Amino acid sequence: MEEYQKDRYNTSAVTLSKKLTRRNFLPVICQNLAEAKEKALTWIEPDKTVGFGGSITVEAMGIIPDLYARGQTMIDREQTKTPAERYQVMRQALTADYFLTSINGISEDGELVNVDSVGNRVAALTFGPDKVFAFVSMKKVYGDLETTLAMVRRQTAPLNAWRLNLQQTPCIKKGTCGDCLQPECICNTIAITRRSMAKDRIVIFLILEDTGL
């Protein structure tokens, strides 16, 4: 990334942080994924449970193997063998002490926008785990709320459909969202989190490099 782009991200992150703070979120500006991982590992207490949702950003950080390596108790759906078992573990993750995820988009006023297929990420963000660590690139700050919703529906959701190798949605057949009702629909739930009820429960790691979809 060019230095001027990173400088712009940093300036925007400082401005956005003030708005996130007013909404009871706890913003943390990080230069890159490595810094975000280092801070998260320091803040996650070793004797607590950790769950996580599907996220390219979390995967790219490499934080999950590090948590396993230090003996953290993990609630990990990827270790299951059947769809029924996977679903139960996803439900168990809502009781974790910490939940790791990302955010599909953030408005310039600090509102969090997510689309979800099953709804586990949105559920954890809204209620359940004691702490939610959300890792998000500054490239996902799109503008006003209407623009952010449009970008998440028209850009992020189709990319995730392709990433997950879906077969029948308009995202796959036409390359763009068709507001479908297909069984494979990836945006069954569209959630706007405009404020955290509990102050500092949701920690937003604002990452000054391009990562995730």
mmCIF file of C-alpha atoms in Angstrom:
data_model
loop_
_atom_site.group_PDB
_atom_site.id
_atom_site.type_symbol
_atom_site.label_atom_id
_atom_site.label_comp_id
_atom_site.label_asym_id
_atom_site.label_seq_id
_atom_site.Cartn_x
_atom_site.Cartn_y
_atom_site.Cartn_z
ATOM 1 C CA MET A 1 0.000 0.000 0.000
ATOM 2 C CA GLU A 2 1.215 3.500 -0.829
ATOM 3 C CA GLU A 3 2.162 5.615 2.172
ATOM 4 C CA TYR A 4 -0.291 8.364 1.272
ATOM 5 C CA GLN A 5 -3.127 5.844 1.302
ATOM 6 C CA LYS A 6 -2.129 4.654 4.747
ATOM 7 C CA ASP A 7 -1.914 8.262 5.940
ATOM 8 C CA ARG A 8 -5.446 8.862 4.672
ATOM 9 C CA TYR A 9 -6.683 5.709 6.416
ATOM 10 C CA ASN A 10 -5.065 6.853 9.655
ATOM 11 C CA THR A 11 -6.674 10.289 9.508
ATOM 12 C CA SER A 12 -10.054 8.730 8.717
ATOM 13 C CA ALA A 13 -9.612 6.206 11.530
ATOM 14 C CA VAL A 14 -8.961 8.948 14.075
ATOM 15 C CA THR A 15 -12.142 10.742 12.984
ATOM 16 C CA LEU A 16 -14.172 7.537 12.932
ATOM 17 C CA SER A 17 -12.869 6.512 16.369
ATOM 18 C CA LYS A 18 -14.512 9.526 17.975
ATOM 19 C CA LYS A 19 -17.867 8.565 16.458
ATOM 20 C CA LEU A 20 -17.489 4.916 17.452
ATOM 21 C CA THR A 21 -16.692 5.943 21.013
ATOM 22 C CA ARG A 22 -19.873 8.012 21.207
ATOM 23 C CA ARG A 23 -21.766 4.862 20.227
ATOM 24 C CA ASN A 24 -20.218 2.895 23.137
ATOM 25 C CA PHE A 25 -17.845 0.920 20.896
ATOM 26 C CA LEU A 26 -14.155 0.713 21.812
ATOM 27 C CA PRO A 27 -12.055 1.606 18.732
ATOM 28 C CA VAL A 28 -8.426 0.498 18.456
ATOM 29 C CA ILE A 29 -6.349 1.760 15.531
ATOM 30 C CA CYS A 30 -3.806 -0.803 14.265
ATOM 31 C CA GLN A 31 -1.187 -0.322 11.575
ATOM 32 C CA ASN A 32 -1.636 -3.847 10.237
ATOM 33 C CA LEU A 33 -2.986 -7.322 10.955
ATOM 34 C CA ALA A 34 0.101 -8.247 12.956
ATOM 35 C CA GLU A 35 -0.446 -5.386 15.403
ATOM 36 C CA ALA A 36 -4.140 -6.220 15.722
ATOM 37 C CA LYS A 37 -3.293 -9.855 16.495
ATOM 38 C CA GLU A 38 -0.652 -8.890 19.048
ATOM 39 C CA LYS A 39 -3.062 -6.614 20.915
ATOM 40 C CA ALA A 40 -5.893 -9.137 20.823
ATOM 41 C CA LEU A 41 -3.683 -11.938 22.151
ATOM 42 C CA THR A 42 -2.561 -9.676 24.986
ATOM 43 C CA TRP A 43 -6.129 -8.755 25.935
ATOM 44 C CA ILE A 44 -7.666 -12.231 25.709
ATOM 45 C CA GLU A 45 -7.263 -13.873 29.102
ATOM 46 C CA PRO A 46 -5.676 -17.337 28.741
ATOM 47 C CA ASP A 47 -8.225 -19.048 31.004
ATOM 48 C CA LYS A 48 -11.267 -17.805 29.044
ATOM 49 C CA THR A 49 -13.194 -19.428 26.182
ATOM 50 C CA VAL A 50 -12.974 -18.088 22.620
ATOM 51 C CA GLY A 51 -15.432 -18.528 19.761
ATOM 52 C CA PHE A 52 -15.293 -17.083 16.277
ATOM 53 C CA GLY A 53 -17.314 -16.599 13.115
ATOM 54 C CA GLY A 54 -16.314 -17.087 9.508
ATOM 55 C CA SER A 55 -13.979 -14.254 8.509
ATOM 56 C CA ILE A 56 -11.209 -13.903 5.956
ATOM 57 C CA THR A 57 -9.650 -11.189 8.107
ATOM 58 C CA VAL A 58 -9.546 -13.347 11.235
ATOM 59 C CA GLU A 59 -8.154 -16.220 9.180
ATOM 60 C CA ALA A 60 -5.488 -13.997 7.593
ATOM 61 C CA MET A 61 -4.361 -12.771 11.017
ATOM 62 C CA GLY A 62 -3.390 -16.284 12.058
ATOM 63 C CA ILE A 63 -4.734 -15.685 15.546
ATOM 64 C CA ILE A 64 -6.630 -18.984 15.834
ATOM 65 C CA PRO A 65 -3.501 -21.216 15.626
ATOM 66 C CA ASP A 66 -1.777 -18.952 18.163
ATOM 67 C CA LEU A 67 -4.682 -19.321 20.589
ATOM 68 C CA TYR A 68 -4.599 -23.104 20.200
ATOM 69 C CA ALA A 69 -0.814 -23.103 20.692
ATOM 70 C CA ARG A 70 -1.079 -21.417 24.072
ATOM 71 C CA GLY A 71 -3.780 -23.814 25.279
ATOM 72 C CA GLN A 72 -6.820 -21.542 24.932
ATOM 73 C CA THR A 73 -10.207 -23.231 25.260
ATOM 74 C CA MET A 74 -11.712 -22.832 21.785
ATOM 75 C CA ILE A 75 -15.291 -23.232 20.601
ATOM 76 C CA ASP A 76 -14.459 -24.170 17.028
ATOM 77 C CA ARG A 77 -17.059 -25.218 14.476
ATOM 78 C CA GLU A 78 -14.300 -26.213 12.059
ATOM 79 C CA GLN A 79 -13.482 -29.190 14.294
ATOM 80 C CA THR A 80 -16.935 -30.732 13.846
ATOM 81 C CA LYS A 81 -17.778 -33.676 11.592
ATOM 82 C CA THR A 82 -21.493 -33.306 10.801
ATOM 83 C CA PRO A 83 -23.791 -30.363 9.944
ATOM 84 C CA ALA A 84 -25.820 -31.000 13.120
ATOM 85 C CA GLU A 85 -22.709 -30.947 15.287
ATOM 86 C CA ARG A 86 -21.472 -27.815 13.523
ATOM 87 C CA TYR A 87 -24.747 -26.030 14.225
ATOM 88 C CA GLN A 88 -24.605 -26.920 17.915
ATOM 89 C CA VAL A 89 -21.042 -25.629 18.226
ATOM 90 C CA MET A 90 -22.058 -22.385 16.516
ATOM 91 C CA ARG A 91 -24.748 -21.994 19.177
ATOM 92 C CA GLN A 92 -22.229 -22.740 21.916
ATOM 93 C CA ALA A 93 -19.984 -19.966 20.591
ATOM 94 C CA LEU A 94 -22.635 -17.466 21.673
ATOM 95 C CA THR A 95 -21.737 -18.324 25.274
ATOM 96 C CA ALA A 96 -17.997 -17.706 24.794
ATOM 97 C CA ASP A 97 -16.099 -15.193 26.894
ATOM 98 C CA TYR A 98 -14.636 -13.732 23.696
ATOM 99 C CA PHE A 99 -15.946 -13.850 20.121
ATOM 100 C CA LEU A 100 -13.739 -12.970 17.140
ATOM 101 C CA THR A 101 -15.292 -11.683 13.934
ATOM 102 C CA SER A 102 -15.152 -8.992 11.294
ATOM 103 C CA ILE A 103 -17.564 -6.327 10.068
ATOM 104 C CA ASN A 104 -18.904 -6.167 6.502
ATOM 105 C CA GLY A 105 -19.100 -2.389 6.455
ATOM 106 C CA ILE A 106 -18.975 0.700 8.665
ATOM 107 C CA SER A 107 -20.725 3.954 7.896
ATOM 108 C CA GLU A 108 -18.835 7.219 8.219
ATOM 109 C CA ASP A 109 -20.977 7.923 11.308
ATOM 110 C CA GLY A 110 -19.883 4.692 13.034
ATOM 111 C CA GLU A 111 -22.807 2.352 12.366
ATOM 112 C CA LEU A 112 -21.886 -1.299 11.832
ATOM 113 C CA VAL A 113 -23.478 -3.110 8.884
ATOM 114 C CA ASN A 114 -23.465 -6.891 8.493
ATOM 115 C CA VAL A 115 -25.159 -9.432 6.256
ATOM 116 C CA ASP A 116 -25.317 -12.999 7.482
ATOM 117 C CA SER A 117 -26.547 -16.318 6.167
ATOM 118 C CA VAL A 118 -27.091 -18.373 9.326
ATOM 119 C CA GLY A 119 -27.009 -15.358 11.645
ATOM 120 C CA ASN A 120 -24.376 -16.558 14.115
ATOM 121 C CA ARG A 121 -22.031 -13.583 13.607
ATOM 122 C CA VAL A 122 -24.826 -11.057 13.976
ATOM 123 C CA ALA A 123 -26.191 -12.889 17.020
ATOM 124 C CA ALA A 124 -22.797 -12.837 18.743
ATOM 125 C CA LEU A 125 -22.309 -9.172 17.951
ATOM 126 C CA THR A 126 -25.711 -8.306 19.372
ATOM 127 C CA PHE A 127 -25.933 -10.525 22.447
ATOM 128 C CA GLY A 128 -24.109 -13.376 24.124
ATOM 129 C CA PRO A 129 -20.317 -13.318 24.431
ATOM 130 C CA ASP A 130 -18.878 -11.080 27.137
ATOM 131 C CA LYS A 131 -16.523 -9.420 24.648
ATOM 132 C CA VAL A 132 -16.597 -9.167 20.861
ATOM 133 C CA PHE A 133 -13.381 -8.386 18.997
ATOM 134 C CA ALA A 134 -14.223 -7.163 15.479
ATOM 135 C CA PHE A 135 -11.312 -6.755 13.065
ATOM 136 C CA VAL A 136 -12.037 -4.527 10.083
ATOM 137 C CA SER A 137 -9.994 -2.815 7.400
ATOM 138 C CA MET A 138 -10.490 0.901 6.871
ATOM 139 C CA LYS A 139 -11.320 0.090 3.244
ATOM 140 C CA LYS A 140 -14.729 -1.040 4.547
ATOM 141 C CA VAL A 141 -15.708 2.470 5.647
ATOM 142 C CA TYR A 142 -17.954 3.338 2.720
ATOM 143 C CA GLY A 143 -19.754 6.616 3.447
ATOM 144 C CA ASP A 144 -23.262 7.248 4.721
ATOM 145 C CA LEU A 145 -25.482 4.420 5.935
ATOM 146 C CA GLU A 146 -27.357 4.036 2.638
ATOM 147 C CA THR A 147 -24.100 3.747 0.703
ATOM 148 C CA THR A 148 -22.672 1.273 3.210
ATOM 149 C CA LEU A 149 -25.745 -0.945 2.982
ATOM 150 C CA ALA A 150 -25.559 -0.859 -0.810
ATOM 151 C CA MET A 151 -21.848 -1.742 -0.874
ATOM 152 C CA VAL A 152 -22.303 -4.641 1.527
ATOM 153 C CA ARG A 153 -25.269 -6.031 -0.448
ATOM 154 C CA ARG A 154 -23.908 -5.406 -3.933
ATOM 155 C CA GLN A 155 -20.214 -6.076 -3.397
ATOM 156 C CA THR A 156 -19.375 -7.967 -0.206
ATOM 157 C CA ALA A 157 -22.219 -10.491 -0.305
ATOM 158 C CA PRO A 158 -21.591 -11.607 -3.916
ATOM 159 C CA LEU A 159 -17.854 -11.977 -3.232
ATOM 160 C CA ASN A 160 -18.599 -14.147 -0.217
ATOM 161 C CA ALA A 161 -20.995 -16.241 -2.305
ATOM 162 C CA TRP A 162 -18.188 -16.943 -4.747
ATOM 163 C CA ARG A 163 -15.722 -17.603 -1.906
ATOM 164 C CA LEU A 164 -18.090 -20.171 -0.396
ATOM 165 C CA ASN A 165 -18.641 -21.833 -3.785
ATOM 166 C CA LEU A 166 -22.402 -21.414 -3.798
ATOM 167 C CA GLN A 167 -24.277 -22.558 -6.902
ATOM 168 C CA GLN A 168 -27.789 -21.137 -7.263
ATOM 169 C CA THR A 169 -27.945 -17.512 -6.118
ATOM 170 C CA PRO A 170 -28.005 -14.486 -8.470
ATOM 171 C CA CYS A 171 -24.633 -13.576 -6.912
ATOM 172 C CA ILE A 172 -23.231 -16.605 -8.711
ATOM 173 C CA LYS A 173 -25.341 -16.664 -11.858
ATOM 174 C CA LYS A 174 -25.255 -12.929 -12.625
ATOM 175 C CA GLY A 175 -22.417 -11.634 -10.459
ATOM 176 C CA THR A 176 -24.582 -9.250 -8.466
ATOM 177 C CA CYS A 177 -27.189 -9.372 -5.706
ATOM 178 C CA GLY A 178 -30.713 -10.186 -6.920
ATOM 179 C CA ASP A 179 -32.441 -9.822 -3.549
ATOM 180 C CA CYS A 180 -33.139 -13.539 -3.810
ATOM 181 C CA LEU A 181 -35.035 -16.001 -1.627
ATOM 182 C CA GLN A 182 -32.933 -19.012 -2.617
ATOM 183 C CA PRO A 183 -32.029 -21.708 -0.042
ATOM 184 C CA GLU A 184 -28.389 -20.659 -0.451
ATOM 185 C CA CYS A 185 -29.163 -16.973 0.206
ATOM 186 C CA ILE A 186 -26.170 -15.445 1.937
ATOM 187 C CA CYS A 187 -27.937 -12.347 3.231
ATOM 188 C CA ASN A 188 -30.899 -13.733 5.172
ATOM 189 C CA THR A 189 -30.146 -11.270 7.949
ATOM 190 C CA ILE A 190 -29.151 -7.651 7.380
ATOM 191 C CA ALA A 191 -28.184 -5.990 10.646
ATOM 192 C CA ILE A 192 -27.323 -2.426 11.584
ATOM 193 C CA THR A 193 -25.675 -2.055 14.965
ATOM 194 C CA ARG A 194 -25.909 1.648 15.682
ATOM 195 C CA ARG A 195 -24.754 1.487 19.317
ATOM 196 C CA SER A 196 -23.467 -0.977 21.881
ATOM 197 C CA MET A 197 -25.753 -1.307 24.885
ATOM 198 C CA ALA A 198 -22.782 -2.210 27.102
ATOM 199 C CA LYS A 199 -19.948 0.294 26.881
ATOM 200 C CA ASP A 200 -16.716 -1.124 25.397
ATOM 201 C CA ARG A 201 -18.171 -4.629 24.979
ATOM 202 C CA ILE A 202 -17.571 -4.471 21.224
ATOM 203 C CA VAL A 203 -13.944 -3.694 20.410
ATOM 204 C CA ILE A 204 -13.431 -2.447 16.844
ATOM 205 C CA PHE A 205 -9.888 -2.989 15.581
ATOM 206 C CA LEU A 206 -9.509 -0.470 12.732
ATOM 207 C CA ILE A 207 -6.757 -1.850 10.514
ATOM 208 C CA LEU A 208 -4.802 0.532 8.272
ATOM 209 C CA GLU A 209 -4.234 -1.929 5.460
ATOM 210 C CA ASP A 210 -6.484 -3.550 2.886
ATOM 211 C CA THR A 211 -7.692 -6.919 4.070
ATOM 212 C CA GLY A 212 -10.863 -8.983 3.850
ATOM 213 C CA LEU A 213 -13.683 -8.608 1.330
#
